[in-house]
């Protein structure tokens, strides 16, 4: 019987492990597991969970086999098993194991039999549950199960240890993790426990020792760490100073623990003396972790709502543009392309739509891998069978993204913080990068994203990221999906008159006020415009933070510029006595998402007491105004005492009328002079605004040129990489074909010459200029009149043919005609090989003559009796 460990009660005393280690093994894994556990001490403080590929229909004997080689209790996992230190837990057959809050759970596999990835499944759950207190050990096995789990562990700062492939019976699983650059330590299975224990026992693996340092040594410590980043910048050209210090320090801690280095100064010397370590730390800090269809609800929202809206906005078809920043190894860029392809396929009336995706990343190796579009078999855990069938081609060891999807994406190396951005984008995806950056850099990137997107463009962030204080630039389309739509104040102001329910006008000095409105020939529209300008109440349109984006009517009574640096905030400009009550009503309207009314309050305007009220209303319609707030000011009768004072002042004025009559003339002259000065000043202001506008246009043009230049460089880099790859493939092909010493002829579907080997020129009178000519026009030394007919028959039936054909000079050739298949399994011509069999034919003829001579009757006289 196989023992199982069942919790006695939820409150049973438990020994919390220092860390939980997930061990994955498959074919040949039993021997590696025995070697590993035999070297684990009885009091390590760690807990181990073994997940192996097992036959679900057979009872496993793994528990007693492992118990023979270790002093630790070996138990088979039961549902709701709490993990305790110094225990080994073995996953039972027919179940997948997950973990939550240190408790193991059993689940029935969701996929078809033989297609599960139990190691990936557990390591992913372990990474989320234990984060830095988790480790994964990948031992002997076939396939690539464990690689995606290793990625998840690396993302959460866990450790990944791998059995050295040359000591594994089956090296595929360890090799897959190593090739993905996810292995922290590689060693024989017997040596991994010692490395693992040293890692978790290292002082740097205590709770944030670098972050928590205080006192006189803290400055020296942080100085050493900053110098480490300077060395990384000097070698890689990338500055990590604006990455979150906690994340950077924890990654450095991991490297120190891996190398068993005790102090930051010692690690600084290690980085200075070992250029490879600086490169490894650089890759560690980049945290290049991604997967296909990560956060599925985001992609469903894009497929069902975002892309259809973008497509509907272009009824005649056209090209959409997208930028996937920090694309890592390309999974997210390809996912975006697949979702777009599905959206277009679902259109009721198909149109000529296309999507051009620019995918960029800082790490050159990641970009190169993304360009190839080849991924391991375990992507089936994230990609449905239908999508695998539709968008991927099976290749040895995994899947390749189909050419139609790969052609949508252009990959390039780029720094999002220092290189020019792409422009005129419809979609910008920057997921799970901002969480690693300091708030200062995040806020610098938001205006950059805003500039890159077209009006109404879509910004997609990671599940743990937000736009921060940039709510005036982007509006959320879904709280959970972190998808935002670009807001454009200038564009919204220009479009206000088009909405009949938005009664607003631009100030007279603004150029937009002089532009004709849509349908300006309509008398009704012109009349409504005049009425709105002369009789509409004073109002302002503001953001949720109170920043004014539009003035309507005469707002001077209610608002005045604040002293000091220019500030267009509503509460800074509101007159004394109005600001505080207006702020209270404003925030109440935002909380309730309903109109709120400010009762009249007394305000002093140039020494005169007045009473002002206001109505504050958050806007939901039209769509262009969503997220903004309309504030409409109203006047109220002044207090009675103010009226009494006004009457007294009037009586006094009548008494001094005669005395002021002489001054009236001087006042009128002064007023005329002042108006002339104001007119001149307005002319200067107008000229200054035109100069500013021209300067802004020049700046925008320069930014667009930089963006276009970046796009051209990106496309050029992609094309150059493809040209280099094609050149290498062509060289390999030429050398291979010529080394076989077999005459080979490549024809297209119309039997025109596509390519030929040097050896083929001995049979056909071919020169380089014959490429593209029909094979029937080429003179041949062969007695093969049916060459073209046989080639057409092969194209029709897709069955190869073989024939023995004679040639001049008593030569014979075996002619083999086969279909020419492209990489995407399309027939695009024929391949004809000519193998010289002259020697065999001559031997055959000689043998036939010899046999004929032996069979010939002897000639002579009859025997005498």
PDB file of C-alpha atoms in Angstrom, residues 583-703:
ATOM      1  CA  UNK A 583     -14.255  72.099  -4.267  1.00  0.00           C
ATOM      2  CA  UNK A 584     -16.618  70.353  -1.822  1.00  0.00           C
ATOM      3  CA  UNK A 585     -19.495  70.249  -4.329  1.00  0.00           C
ATOM      4  CA  UNK A 586     -17.131  69.172  -7.132  1.00  0.00           C
ATOM      5  CA  UNK A 587     -15.829  66.123  -5.269  1.00  0.00           C
ATOM      6  CA  UNK A 588     -19.339  65.220  -4.086  1.00  0.00           C
ATOM      7  CA  UNK A 589     -20.488  65.153  -7.707  1.00  0.00           C
ATOM      8  CA  UNK A 590     -17.553  62.893  -8.633  1.00  0.00           C
ATOM      9  CA  UNK A 591     -18.284  60.471  -5.783  1.00  0.00           C
ATOM     10  CA  UNK A 592     -21.976  60.244  -6.614  1.00  0.00           C
ATOM     11  CA  UNK A 593     -21.468  60.460 -10.395  1.00  0.00           C
ATOM     12  CA  UNK A 594     -24.427  62.839 -10.502  1.00  0.00           C
ATOM     13  CA  UNK A 595     -25.006  66.566 -10.841  1.00  0.00           C
ATOM     14  CA  UNK A 596     -24.488  68.619  -7.661  1.00  0.00           C
ATOM     15  CA  UNK A 597     -25.574  72.216  -7.014  1.00  0.00           C
ATOM     16  CA  UNK A 598     -23.623  74.866  -5.115  1.00  0.00           C
ATOM     17  CA  UNK A 599     -25.976  77.244  -3.307  1.00  0.00           C
ATOM     18  CA  UNK A 600     -25.121  80.941  -3.784  1.00  0.00           C
ATOM     19  CA  UNK A 601     -22.195  82.143  -1.697  1.00  0.00           C
ATOM     20  CA  UNK A 602     -21.042  85.706  -1.124  1.00  0.00           C
ATOM     21  CA  UNK A 603     -17.921  86.707  -3.043  1.00  0.00           C
ATOM     22  CA  UNK A 604     -16.102  90.037  -3.213  1.00  0.00           C
ATOM     23  CA  UNK A 605     -15.295  91.158  -6.761  1.00  0.00           C
ATOM     24  CA  UNK A 606     -13.138  94.305  -6.890  1.00  0.00           C
ATOM     25  CA  UNK A 607     -14.566  95.434  -3.558  1.00  0.00           C
ATOM     26  CA  UNK A 608     -18.193  94.814  -4.588  1.00  0.00           C
ATOM     27  CA  UNK A 609     -20.169  92.041  -2.810  1.00  0.00           C
ATOM     28  CA  UNK A 610     -21.753  89.539  -5.189  1.00  0.00           C
ATOM     29  CA  UNK A 611     -23.397  86.123  -4.831  1.00  0.00           C
ATOM     30  CA  UNK A 612     -22.447  83.209  -7.110  1.00  0.00           C
ATOM     31  CA  UNK A 613     -23.727  79.631  -7.417  1.00  0.00           C
ATOM     32  CA  UNK A 614     -22.701  76.734  -9.656  1.00  0.00           C
ATOM     33  CA  UNK A 615     -23.863  73.406 -11.056  1.00  0.00           C
ATOM     34  CA  UNK A 616     -21.278  70.598 -11.300  1.00  0.00           C
ATOM     35  CA  UNK A 617     -22.089  67.647 -13.573  1.00  0.00           C
ATOM     36  CA  UNK A 618     -19.838  64.669 -14.533  1.00  0.00           C
ATOM     37  CA  UNK A 619     -20.330  63.911 -18.245  1.00  0.00           C
ATOM     38  CA  UNK A 620     -21.107  60.478 -19.669  1.00  0.00           C
ATOM     39  CA  UNK A 621     -22.260  61.511 -23.143  1.00  0.00           C
ATOM     40  CA  UNK A 622     -21.188  62.173 -25.785  1.00  0.00           C
ATOM     41  CA  UNK A 623     -18.439  59.544 -25.801  1.00  0.00           C
ATOM     42  CA  UNK A 624     -15.726  62.130 -26.541  1.00  0.00           C
ATOM     43  CA  UNK A 625     -16.492  63.914 -23.231  1.00  0.00           C
ATOM     44  CA  UNK A 626     -16.556  60.861 -20.966  1.00  0.00           C
ATOM     45  CA  UNK A 627     -14.522  61.393 -17.813  1.00  0.00           C
ATOM     46  CA  UNK A 628     -14.784  65.230 -17.920  1.00  0.00           C
ATOM     47  CA  UNK A 629     -16.840  67.515 -15.683  1.00  0.00           C
ATOM     48  CA  UNK A 630     -18.943  70.541 -16.680  1.00  0.00           C
ATOM     49  CA  UNK A 631     -19.085  73.461 -14.198  1.00  0.00           C
ATOM     50  CA  UNK A 632     -21.767  76.107 -15.001  1.00  0.00           C
ATOM     51  CA  UNK A 633     -21.700  79.357 -12.974  1.00  0.00           C
ATOM     52  CA  UNK A 634     -24.863  81.246 -12.006  1.00  0.00           C
ATOM     53  CA  UNK A 635     -25.467  84.709 -10.529  1.00  0.00           C
ATOM     54  CA  UNK A 636     -27.705  85.448  -7.544  1.00  0.00           C
ATOM     55  CA  UNK A 637     -29.030  88.771  -6.180  1.00  0.00           C
ATOM     56  CA  UNK A 638     -26.456  90.455  -3.898  1.00  0.00           C
ATOM     57  CA  UNK A 639     -27.164  90.697  -0.135  1.00  0.00           C
ATOM     58  CA  UNK A 640     -29.519  93.438   0.996  1.00  0.00           C
ATOM     59  CA  UNK A 641     -26.792  95.330   2.792  1.00  0.00           C
ATOM     60  CA  UNK A 642     -24.877  95.508  -0.466  1.00  0.00           C
ATOM     61  CA  UNK A 643     -27.925  97.079  -2.174  1.00  0.00           C
ATOM     62  CA  UNK A 644     -28.276  99.659   0.628  1.00  0.00           C
ATOM     63  CA  UNK A 645     -24.641 100.528   0.279  1.00  0.00           C
ATOM     64  CA  UNK A 646     -25.095 100.877  -3.456  1.00  0.00           C
ATOM     65  CA  UNK A 647     -27.969 103.379  -3.004  1.00  0.00           C
ATOM     66  CA  UNK A 648     -25.916 105.426  -0.555  1.00  0.00           C
ATOM     67  CA  UNK A 649     -23.056 105.503  -3.004  1.00  0.00           C
ATOM     68  CA  UNK A 650     -25.444 106.680  -5.731  1.00  0.00           C
ATOM     69  CA  UNK A 651     -26.641 109.612  -3.564  1.00  0.00           C
ATOM     70  CA  UNK A 652     -23.102 110.554  -2.848  1.00  0.00           C
ATOM     71  CA  UNK A 653     -22.246 110.414  -6.574  1.00  0.00           C
ATOM     72  CA  UNK A 654     -25.065 112.796  -7.403  1.00  0.00           C
ATOM     73  CA  UNK A 655     -23.716 115.256  -4.903  1.00  0.00           C
ATOM     74  CA  UNK A 656     -20.286 115.356  -6.455  1.00  0.00           C
ATOM     75  CA  UNK A 657     -21.384 115.213 -10.125  1.00  0.00           C
ATOM     76  CA  UNK A 658     -20.319 118.772 -10.772  1.00  0.00           C
ATOM     77  CA  UNK A 659     -16.915 118.168  -9.291  1.00  0.00           C
ATOM     78  CA  UNK A 660     -16.325 115.132 -11.509  1.00  0.00           C
ATOM     79  CA  UNK A 661     -17.535 116.645 -14.764  1.00  0.00           C
ATOM     80  CA  UNK A 662     -14.129 118.125 -15.522  1.00  0.00           C
ATOM     81  CA  UNK A 663     -12.513 114.819 -14.858  1.00  0.00           C
ATOM     82  CA  UNK A 664     -14.771 112.933 -17.278  1.00  0.00           C
ATOM     83  CA  UNK A 665     -12.999 114.294 -20.325  1.00  0.00           C
ATOM     84  CA  UNK A 666      -9.618 113.220 -18.982  1.00  0.00           C
ATOM     85  CA  UNK A 667     -10.967 109.765 -18.108  1.00  0.00           C
ATOM     86  CA  UNK A 668     -12.315 109.293 -21.657  1.00  0.00           C
ATOM     87  CA  UNK A 669      -8.992 110.257 -23.144  1.00  0.00           C
ATOM     88  CA  UNK A 670      -7.226 107.897 -20.793  1.00  0.00           C
ATOM     89  CA  UNK A 671      -9.662 105.102 -21.686  1.00  0.00           C
ATOM     90  CA  UNK A 672      -9.047 105.648 -25.401  1.00  0.00           C
ATOM     91  CA  UNK A 673      -5.302 105.463 -24.853  1.00  0.00           C
ATOM     92  CA  UNK A 674      -5.672 102.316 -22.804  1.00  0.00           C
ATOM     93  CA  UNK A 675      -7.836 100.668 -25.483  1.00  0.00           C
ATOM     94  CA  UNK A 676      -5.215 101.478 -28.071  1.00  0.00           C
ATOM     95  CA  UNK A 677      -2.581  99.876 -25.852  1.00  0.00           C
ATOM     96  CA  UNK A 678      -4.790  96.825 -25.300  1.00  0.00           C
ATOM     97  CA  UNK A 679      -5.299  96.464 -29.056  1.00  0.00           C
ATOM     98  CA  UNK A 680      -1.553  96.609 -29.601  1.00  0.00           C
ATOM     99  CA  UNK A 681      -1.021  94.104 -26.805  1.00  0.00           C
ATOM    100  CA  UNK A 682      -3.612  91.755 -28.302  1.00  0.00           C
ATOM    101  CA  UNK A 683      -1.772  92.020 -31.609  1.00  0.00           C
ATOM    102  CA  UNK A 684       1.452  91.027 -29.873  1.00  0.00           C
ATOM    103  CA  UNK A 685      -0.297  88.176 -28.079  1.00  0.00           C
ATOM    104  CA  UNK A 686      -1.766  86.970 -31.371  1.00  0.00           C
ATOM    105  CA  UNK A 687       1.646  87.129 -33.035  1.00  0.00           C
ATOM    106  CA  UNK A 688       3.176  85.295 -30.088  1.00  0.00           C
ATOM    107  CA  UNK A 689       0.493  82.599 -30.303  1.00  0.00           C
ATOM    108  CA  UNK A 690       1.160  82.177 -34.023  1.00  0.00           C
ATOM    109  CA  UNK A 691       4.868  81.838 -33.325  1.00  0.00           C
ATOM    110  CA  UNK A 692       4.135  79.317 -30.583  1.00  0.00           C
ATOM    111  CA  UNK A 693       1.839  77.415 -32.944  1.00  0.00           C
ATOM    112  CA  UNK A 694       4.517  77.360 -35.628  1.00  0.00           C
ATOM    113  CA  UNK A 695       7.067  76.205 -33.059  1.00  0.00           C
ATOM    114  CA  UNK A 696       4.737  73.431 -31.897  1.00  0.00           C
ATOM    115  CA  UNK A 697       4.202  72.343 -35.500  1.00  0.00           C
ATOM    116  CA  UNK A 698       7.945  72.241 -36.072  1.00  0.00           C
ATOM    117  CA  UNK A 699       8.421  70.273 -32.847  1.00  0.00           C
ATOM    118  CA  UNK A 700       5.672  67.855 -33.850  1.00  0.00           C
ATOM    119  CA  UNK A 701       7.163  67.478 -37.317  1.00  0.00           C
ATOM    120  CA  UNK A 702      10.562  66.764 -35.804  1.00  0.00           C
ATOM    121  CA  UNK A 703       9.076  64.157 -33.452  1.00  0.00           C
TER     122      UNK A 703
END
